[in-house]
Coordinates of C-alpha atoms and ligand atoms in Angstrom, one line a residue:
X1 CA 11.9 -32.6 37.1
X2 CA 8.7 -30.7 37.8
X3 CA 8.8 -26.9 37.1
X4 CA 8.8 -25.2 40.2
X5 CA 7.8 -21.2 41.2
X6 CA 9.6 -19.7 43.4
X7 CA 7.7 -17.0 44.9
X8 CA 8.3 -14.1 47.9
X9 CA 8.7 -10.6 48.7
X10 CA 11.3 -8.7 47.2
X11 CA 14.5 -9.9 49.5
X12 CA 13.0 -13.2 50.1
X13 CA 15.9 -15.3 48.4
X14 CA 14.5 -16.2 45.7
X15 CA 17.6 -15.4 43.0
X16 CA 19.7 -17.1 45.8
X17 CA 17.8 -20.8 46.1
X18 CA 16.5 -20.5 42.7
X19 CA 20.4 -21.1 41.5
X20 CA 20.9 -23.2 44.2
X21 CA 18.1 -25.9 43.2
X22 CA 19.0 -25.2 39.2
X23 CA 22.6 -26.5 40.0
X24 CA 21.7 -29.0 42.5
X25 CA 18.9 -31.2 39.7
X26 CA 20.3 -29.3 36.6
X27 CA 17.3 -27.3 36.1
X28 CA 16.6 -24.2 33.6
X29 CA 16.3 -20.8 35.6
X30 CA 14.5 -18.2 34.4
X31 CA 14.7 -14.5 36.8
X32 CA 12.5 -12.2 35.0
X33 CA 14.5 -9.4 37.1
X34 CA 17.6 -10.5 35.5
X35 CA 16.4 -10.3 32.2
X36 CA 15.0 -6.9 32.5
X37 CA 18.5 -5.1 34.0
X38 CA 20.0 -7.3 30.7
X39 CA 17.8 -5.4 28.5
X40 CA 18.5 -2.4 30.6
X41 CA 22.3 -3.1 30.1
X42 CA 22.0 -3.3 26.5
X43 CA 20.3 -0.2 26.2
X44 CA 17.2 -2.0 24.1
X45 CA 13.6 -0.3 23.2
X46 CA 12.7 -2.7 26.1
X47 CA 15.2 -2.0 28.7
X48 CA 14.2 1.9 28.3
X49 CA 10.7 0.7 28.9
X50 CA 11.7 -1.6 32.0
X51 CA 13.8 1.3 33.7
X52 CA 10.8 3.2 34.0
X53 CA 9.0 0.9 35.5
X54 CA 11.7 -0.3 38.2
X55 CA 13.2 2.4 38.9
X56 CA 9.5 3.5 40.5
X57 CA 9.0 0.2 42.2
X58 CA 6.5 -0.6 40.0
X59 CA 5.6 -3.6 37.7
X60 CA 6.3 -3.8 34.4
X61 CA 2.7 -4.4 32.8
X62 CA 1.6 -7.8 32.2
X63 CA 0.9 -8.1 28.4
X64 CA 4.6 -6.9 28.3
X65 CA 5.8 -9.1 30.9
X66 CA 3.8 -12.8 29.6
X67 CA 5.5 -12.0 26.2
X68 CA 9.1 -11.4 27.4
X69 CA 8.4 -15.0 29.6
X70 CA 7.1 -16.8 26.6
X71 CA 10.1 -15.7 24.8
X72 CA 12.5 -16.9 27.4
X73 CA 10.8 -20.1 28.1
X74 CA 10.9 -21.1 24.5
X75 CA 14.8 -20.4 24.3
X76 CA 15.6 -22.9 27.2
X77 CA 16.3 -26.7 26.5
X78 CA 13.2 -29.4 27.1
X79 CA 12.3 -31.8 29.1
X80 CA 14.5 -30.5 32.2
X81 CA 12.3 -28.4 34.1
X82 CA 12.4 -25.0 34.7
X83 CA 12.5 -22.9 37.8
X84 CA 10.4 -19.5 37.4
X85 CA 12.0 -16.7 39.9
X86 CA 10.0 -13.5 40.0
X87 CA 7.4 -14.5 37.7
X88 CA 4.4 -14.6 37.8
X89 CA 3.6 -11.4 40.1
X90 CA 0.3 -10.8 39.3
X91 CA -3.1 -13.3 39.1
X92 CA -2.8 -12.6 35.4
X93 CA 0.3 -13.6 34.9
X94 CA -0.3 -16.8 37.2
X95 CA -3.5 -17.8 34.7
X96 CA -1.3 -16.4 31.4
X97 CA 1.7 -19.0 32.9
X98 CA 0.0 -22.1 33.3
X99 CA -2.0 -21.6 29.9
X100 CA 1.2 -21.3 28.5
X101 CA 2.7 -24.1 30.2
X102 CA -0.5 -26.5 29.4
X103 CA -0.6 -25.4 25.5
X104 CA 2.9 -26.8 25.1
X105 CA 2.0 -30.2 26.9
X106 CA 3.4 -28.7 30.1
X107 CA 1.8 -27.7 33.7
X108 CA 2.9 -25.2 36.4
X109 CA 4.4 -28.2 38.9
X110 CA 5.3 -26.9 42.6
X111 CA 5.4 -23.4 44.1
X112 CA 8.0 -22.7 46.9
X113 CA 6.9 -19.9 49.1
X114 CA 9.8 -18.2 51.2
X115 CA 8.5 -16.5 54.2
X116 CA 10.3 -13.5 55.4
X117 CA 9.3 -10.6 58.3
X118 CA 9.7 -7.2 56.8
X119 CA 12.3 -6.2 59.1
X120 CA 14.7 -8.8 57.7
X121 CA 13.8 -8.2 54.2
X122 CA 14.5 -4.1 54.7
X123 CA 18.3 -5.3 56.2
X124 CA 19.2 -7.6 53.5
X125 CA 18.0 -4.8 51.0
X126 CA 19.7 -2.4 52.5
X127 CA 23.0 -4.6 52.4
X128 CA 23.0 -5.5 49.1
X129 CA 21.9 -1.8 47.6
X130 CA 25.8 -1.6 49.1
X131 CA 27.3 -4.3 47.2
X132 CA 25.1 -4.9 44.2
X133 CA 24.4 -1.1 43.5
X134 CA 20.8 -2.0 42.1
X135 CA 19.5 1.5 41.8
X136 CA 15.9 0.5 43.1
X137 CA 17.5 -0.9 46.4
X138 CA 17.5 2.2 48.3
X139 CA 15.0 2.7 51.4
X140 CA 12.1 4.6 49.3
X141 CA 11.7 2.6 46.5
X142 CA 11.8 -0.9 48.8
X143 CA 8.8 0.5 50.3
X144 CA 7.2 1.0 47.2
X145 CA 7.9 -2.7 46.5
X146 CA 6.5 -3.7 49.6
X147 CA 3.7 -2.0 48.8
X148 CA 3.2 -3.6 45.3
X149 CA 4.2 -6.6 46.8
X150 CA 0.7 -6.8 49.0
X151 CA -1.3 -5.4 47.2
X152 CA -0.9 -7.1 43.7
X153 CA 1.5 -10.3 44.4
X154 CA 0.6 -12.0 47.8
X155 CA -3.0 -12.3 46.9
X156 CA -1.3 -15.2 44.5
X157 CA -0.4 -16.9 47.5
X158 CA -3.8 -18.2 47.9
X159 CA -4.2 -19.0 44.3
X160 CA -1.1 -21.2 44.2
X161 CA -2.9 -22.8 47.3
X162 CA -6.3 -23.4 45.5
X163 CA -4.1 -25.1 42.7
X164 CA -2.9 -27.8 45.3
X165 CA 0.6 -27.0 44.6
X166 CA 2.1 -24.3 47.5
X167 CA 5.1 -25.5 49.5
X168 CA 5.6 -22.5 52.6
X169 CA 9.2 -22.2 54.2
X170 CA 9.7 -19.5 57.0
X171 CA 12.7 -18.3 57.4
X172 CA 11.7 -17.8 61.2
X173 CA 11.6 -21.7 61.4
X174 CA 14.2 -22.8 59.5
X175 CA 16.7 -19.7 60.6
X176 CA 19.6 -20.5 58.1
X177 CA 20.1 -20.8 54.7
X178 CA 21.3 -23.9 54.9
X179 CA 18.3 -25.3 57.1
X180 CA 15.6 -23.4 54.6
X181 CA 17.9 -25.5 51.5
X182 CA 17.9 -28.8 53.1
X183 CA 13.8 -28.4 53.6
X184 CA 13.6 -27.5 50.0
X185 CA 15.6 -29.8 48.8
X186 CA 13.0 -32.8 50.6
X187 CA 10.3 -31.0 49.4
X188 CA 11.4 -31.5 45.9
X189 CA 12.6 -35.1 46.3
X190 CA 9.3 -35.8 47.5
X191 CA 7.3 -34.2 44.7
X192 CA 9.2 -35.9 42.2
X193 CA 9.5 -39.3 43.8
Ligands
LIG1 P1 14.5 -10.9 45.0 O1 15.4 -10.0 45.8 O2 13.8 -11.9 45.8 O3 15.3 -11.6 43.9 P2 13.2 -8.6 43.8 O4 11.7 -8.3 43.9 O5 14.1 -7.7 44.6 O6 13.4 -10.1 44.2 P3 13.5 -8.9 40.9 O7 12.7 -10.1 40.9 O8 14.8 -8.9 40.3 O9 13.7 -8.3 42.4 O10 12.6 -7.7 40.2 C1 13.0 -6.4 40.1 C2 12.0 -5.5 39.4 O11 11.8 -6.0 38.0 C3 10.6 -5.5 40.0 O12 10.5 -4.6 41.1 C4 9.7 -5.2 38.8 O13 9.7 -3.8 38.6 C5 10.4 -5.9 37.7 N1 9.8 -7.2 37.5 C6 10.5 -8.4 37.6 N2 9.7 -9.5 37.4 C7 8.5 -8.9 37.0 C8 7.2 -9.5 36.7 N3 7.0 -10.8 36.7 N4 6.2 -8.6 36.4 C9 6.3 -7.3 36.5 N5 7.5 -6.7 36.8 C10 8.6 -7.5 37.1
LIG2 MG1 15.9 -11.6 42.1

């Protein structure tokens, strides 16, 4: 399978399909967000760094981030294709990705936007602060987020676009998650027919 990016604001989905389309073609999955709150977890030199960042809203910085990515890549089997959820965030992290990817015979594959109005995002946020507990769910700190999210990650948008490789699905259009998964799911076939 080709790797695939998935890539959206904070509350876009992106843990939720991500898992879904790993199960569905038995695909690696990589959520950068999940392996900071491990580190967190475990108390590590990292995880003290991570905290400080999240906890603000804020990025973790980028040398940091590329490194941890590397790492993770590297642990996953071959040859399977893997899906990248919540990385990269930044055009430096884009360019450090598919450098990586291309030094190990590799290339970046398809990106999977997931369109969602803010108003939405804010609700699911909200609702999952109450069942997941993620300390930077709460109102303030989602705005922050939004914030970082335009000013330092949607400008990628365009640069998956110049790449030839960005696949958009609103959430608007599709309305359920089962109607945004079946489009995926084509989209991929497609790519990989
Ligand atoms: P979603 O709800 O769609 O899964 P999210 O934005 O709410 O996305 P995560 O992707 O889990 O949540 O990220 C949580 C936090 O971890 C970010 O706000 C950021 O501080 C940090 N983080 C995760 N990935 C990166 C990255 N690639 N670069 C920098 N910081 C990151
Ligand atoms: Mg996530």
């Amino acid at each position: 399978m080709k790797n695939i990016i998935i890539f959206g604001a904070p509350g876009s989905g992106k843990g939720t399909y991500s898992a879904e389309i790993a199960e569905r073609y038995g695909m690696g999955h990589i959520s950068t967000g999940d392996v900071l709150r491990g580190e967190i977890k475990n108390e590590t030199e990292l995880g003290k760094i991570a905290k400080s960042y999240i906890d603000q809203g804020q990025l973790i910085p980028d040398e940091l981030m590329i490194d941890i990515l590397a790492k993770t890549y590297d642990s996953l089997p071959a040859g399977k294709g893997v899906i990248f959820d919540g990385f990269p965030r930044t055009i430096a992290q884009a360019e450090a990705l598919k450098k990586m990817l291309e030094e190990r015979g590799d290339e970046l594959g398809m990106m999977i936007e997931l369109i969602v109005s803010e108003d939405v995002l804010m609700m699911r946020l909200l609702r999952r602060a109450q069942i997941e507990g993620r300390a930077d769910d709460n109102e303030e700190t989602i705005r922050k987020r939004f914030a970082v999210y335009h000013s330092q990650t949607e400008p990628l948008s365009k640069w998956f676009a110049a790449e030839g490789i960005r696949h958009t699905f609103d959430w608007g259009i599709c309305k359920t998650k089962e109607g945004m998964l079946e489009a995926i799911f084509q989209e991929i076939e497609k790519q990989n027919a």
